[in-house]
Coordinates of C-alpha atoms in Angstrom, one line a residue:
M1 CA 19.3 -4.2 3.3
A2 CA 18.7 -7.3 5.3
T3 CA 18.5 -10.6 3.4
T4 CA 18.5 -14.2 4.3
A5 CA 21.9 -16.0 4.6
E6 CA 21.2 -18.1 1.6
E7 CA 20.5 -15.1 -0.6
A8 CA 23.6 -13.3 0.6
R9 CA 25.7 -16.4 -0.3
A10 CA 24.0 -16.6 -3.7
G11 CA 24.7 -12.9 -4.4
V12 CA 21.0 -12.0 -4.8
P13 CA 20.7 -8.2 -4.7
A14 CA 18.7 -7.0 -1.7
S15 CA 16.5 -4.9 -4.0
R16 CA 15.2 -8.1 -5.6
V17 CA 14.6 -9.7 -2.3
I18 CA 12.1 -7.0 -1.3
R19 CA 10.7 -6.3 -4.7
L20 CA 7.7 -8.7 -4.5
P21 CA 6.7 -7.9 -0.9
G22 CA 7.1 -4.2 -1.6
I23 CA 4.9 -4.3 -4.7
V24 CA 2.3 -6.4 -3.0
L25 CA 2.2 -4.0 0.0
G26 CA 1.9 -1.1 -2.4
V27 CA -1.0 -2.7 -4.2
G28 CA -2.9 -3.3 -0.9
L29 CA -2.1 0.1 0.6
G30 CA -2.9 1.9 -2.7
G31 CA -6.2 0.0 -2.8
F32 CA -7.0 1.1 0.8
L33 CA -6.2 4.7 -0.1
D34 CA -8.6 4.5 -3.1
G35 CA -11.3 2.8 -1.1
I36 CA -11.1 5.1 1.9
L37 CA -10.6 8.4 0.1
L38 CA -12.7 7.9 -3.1
H39 CA -15.4 5.4 -1.9
Q40 CA -15.9 6.5 1.7
L41 CA -14.7 10.0 2.4
L42 CA -15.4 11.8 -0.9
Q43 CA -18.1 9.3 -1.9
W44 CA -17.2 9.8 -5.6
H45 CA -17.9 6.2 -6.5
H46 CA -18.5 2.7 -5.1
M47 CA -17.6 -0.6 -6.6
L48 CA -20.8 -0.9 -8.7
S49 CA -21.8 2.7 -9.0
S50 CA -21.7 2.8 -12.8
T51 CA -23.2 -0.5 -13.6
N52 CA -26.1 1.2 -15.3
H53 CA -23.5 2.0 -18.1
D54 CA -21.1 -1.0 -17.7
R55 CA -19.9 -3.2 -20.4
I56 CA -20.6 -6.6 -18.8
G57 CA -24.3 -6.4 -17.8
V58 CA -24.0 -6.3 -14.0
R59 CA -27.3 -5.3 -12.3
Y60 CA -27.4 -1.6 -11.4
Y61 CA -27.4 -0.7 -7.8
N62 CA -28.2 3.0 -7.5
P63 CA -25.9 4.3 -4.8
H64 CA -28.4 7.1 -4.1
T65 CA -31.0 4.6 -2.8
V66 CA -30.7 2.8 0.5
S67 CA -30.8 -0.7 -1.1
G68 CA -28.4 0.3 -3.8
L69 CA -26.0 1.9 -1.3
R70 CA -26.2 -1.3 0.8
M71 CA -25.1 -3.5 -2.1
N72 CA -22.4 -1.1 -3.1
T73 CA -21.1 -1.0 0.5
V74 CA -21.0 -4.8 0.5
W75 CA -18.8 -4.8 -2.7
D76 CA -16.7 -2.0 -1.2
G77 CA -16.2 -4.3 1.7
V78 CA -15.1 -7.2 -0.6
F79 CA -12.7 -4.7 -2.2
H80 CA -11.3 -3.7 1.2
A81 CA -11.0 -7.4 2.2
V82 CA -8.9 -8.1 -0.9
C83 CA -6.7 -5.0 0.0
W84 CA -6.3 -6.3 3.5
I85 CA -5.2 -9.7 2.2
A86 CA -2.7 -8.1 -0.1
V87 CA -1.2 -6.1 2.8
L88 CA -1.0 -9.3 5.0
L89 CA 0.5 -11.3 2.2
G90 CA 3.1 -8.5 1.5
L91 CA 4.0 -8.4 5.2
A92 CA 4.3 -12.2 5.3
I93 CA 6.6 -12.4 2.3
L94 CA 8.7 -9.5 3.6
Y95 CA 9.0 -11.2 7.0
A96 CA 10.0 -14.5 5.4
R97 CA 12.6 -12.9 3.1
V98 CA 14.2 -10.6 5.6
T99 CA 15.8 -12.4 8.4
H100 CA 18.0 -9.8 10.1
D101 CA 18.1 -6.0 10.4
R102 CA 14.4 -5.8 9.8
R103 CA 14.3 -2.2 11.2
R104 CA 16.6 -1.1 8.4
V105 CA 14.2 -2.4 5.8
W106 CA 11.4 0.0 6.8
G107 CA 13.7 3.0 6.4
S108 CA 14.9 1.8 3.0
R109 CA 14.2 3.9 -0.1
V110 CA 14.3 0.6 -1.9
L111 CA 11.3 -0.8 0.0
W112 CA 9.3 2.4 -0.3
G113 CA 10.2 2.7 -3.9
W114 CA 8.8 -0.8 -4.6
M115 CA 5.7 0.1 -2.6
L116 CA 5.1 3.2 -4.8
V117 CA 5.5 0.9 -7.8
G118 CA 2.9 -1.4 -6.4
W119 CA 0.5 1.5 -5.7
G120 CA 1.0 2.7 -9.3
L121 CA 0.4 -0.8 -10.6
F122 CA -2.8 -0.9 -8.6
N123 CA -4.0 2.4 -10.2
L124 CA -3.1 1.2 -13.7
V125 CA -4.7 -2.2 -13.4
E126 CA -7.8 -1.0 -11.6
G127 CA -8.1 2.0 -13.8
V128 CA -7.9 0.0 -17.0
L129 CA -10.0 -2.9 -15.8
D130 CA -12.7 -1.4 -13.8
H131 CA -13.0 2.1 -15.4
Q132 CA -12.3 1.3 -19.0
I133 CA -12.9 -2.4 -19.8
L134 CA -15.6 -3.3 -17.4
G135 CA -17.0 0.2 -16.8
I136 CA -18.4 -0.8 -13.4
H137 CA -17.3 2.5 -11.8
H138 CA -15.3 5.6 -12.6
V139 CA -13.2 7.9 -10.5
H140 CA -15.8 10.7 -10.5
G141 CA -19.0 10.8 -12.6
G142 CA -20.2 13.7 -14.6
P143 CA -19.1 15.5 -17.8
E144 CA -15.5 15.4 -16.8
Q145 CA -15.5 11.7 -16.1
P146 CA -13.0 10.8 -18.9
W147 CA -10.6 13.3 -17.5
W148 CA -10.8 12.0 -13.9
D149 CA -10.3 8.4 -15.2
A150 CA -7.3 9.6 -17.4
G151 CA -5.8 11.5 -14.4
F152 CA -6.1 8.3 -12.3
L153 CA -4.1 6.4 -15.0
V154 CA -1.5 9.2 -15.2
L155 CA -1.1 9.2 -11.4
G156 CA -0.6 5.4 -11.6
A157 CA 2.1 5.8 -14.3
L158 CA 3.8 8.6 -12.3
L159 CA 3.8 6.4 -9.1
V160 CA 5.4 3.5 -11.0
V161 CA 8.1 5.8 -12.5
G162 CA 8.6 7.7 -9.2
G163 CA 8.8 4.5 -7.2
Y164 CA 11.3 3.0 -9.6
L165 CA 13.5 6.1 -9.4
L166 CA 13.2 6.2 -5.6
R167 CA 14.2 2.5 -5.5
R168 CA 17.2 3.1 -7.8
G169 CA 18.4 6.0 -5.6
G170 CA 18.4 3.8 -2.5
A171 CA 21.6 3.4 -0.6
P172 CA 23.6 0.2 -1.2
S173 CA 22.2 -2.5 1.0
G174 CA 22.5 -6.2 1.9
P175 CA 25.2 -8.1 3.7
E176 CA 27.9 -6.4 1.7
A177 CA 26.7 -2.9 2.6
P178 CA 28.4 -0.9 5.3
R179 CA 26.4 -1.0 8.5
A180 CA 24.9 2.2 9.9
T181 CA 26.5 3.4 13.1
G182 CA 24.7 5.0 15.9
H183 CA 21.1 4.6 17.0
V184 CA 18.3 4.4 14.5

């Protein structure tokens, strides 16, 4: 894995160098997947679609009315803007920390593992905070709502564990690792 010269001299493992940017990228990309798939394509929920039953007193914007859908769409846009900022921030941190062999980074199981960890952390935090504590929306309403919310949390936990295992199974990397031969 590519690292900065200072980190190589200090003996910082390459996995640690890309942990933060990988997790931040995973959070942003996981949020985008949630927003695009669950909010837009499947239309199972929006950011404020359960505020008629929330735990913090947010005004209810019925997503089945034009004015309610407009307000939910605005908050979905705010959510997507935060995801976009997370992706840009993750890319900026990655670019700043990796100073050579950047192409190798993108093929690294270490980076993709950390990104899966970030996606899983997104699911866990968003699932606990928005679905359970605040109650502002749920994965999918109806009589099976608790099961959908629980499944979202289980998926998050599986992504964290799977990402961690994928990262651990990554090839040795860093300045001390053997260089790949041939064309990538």
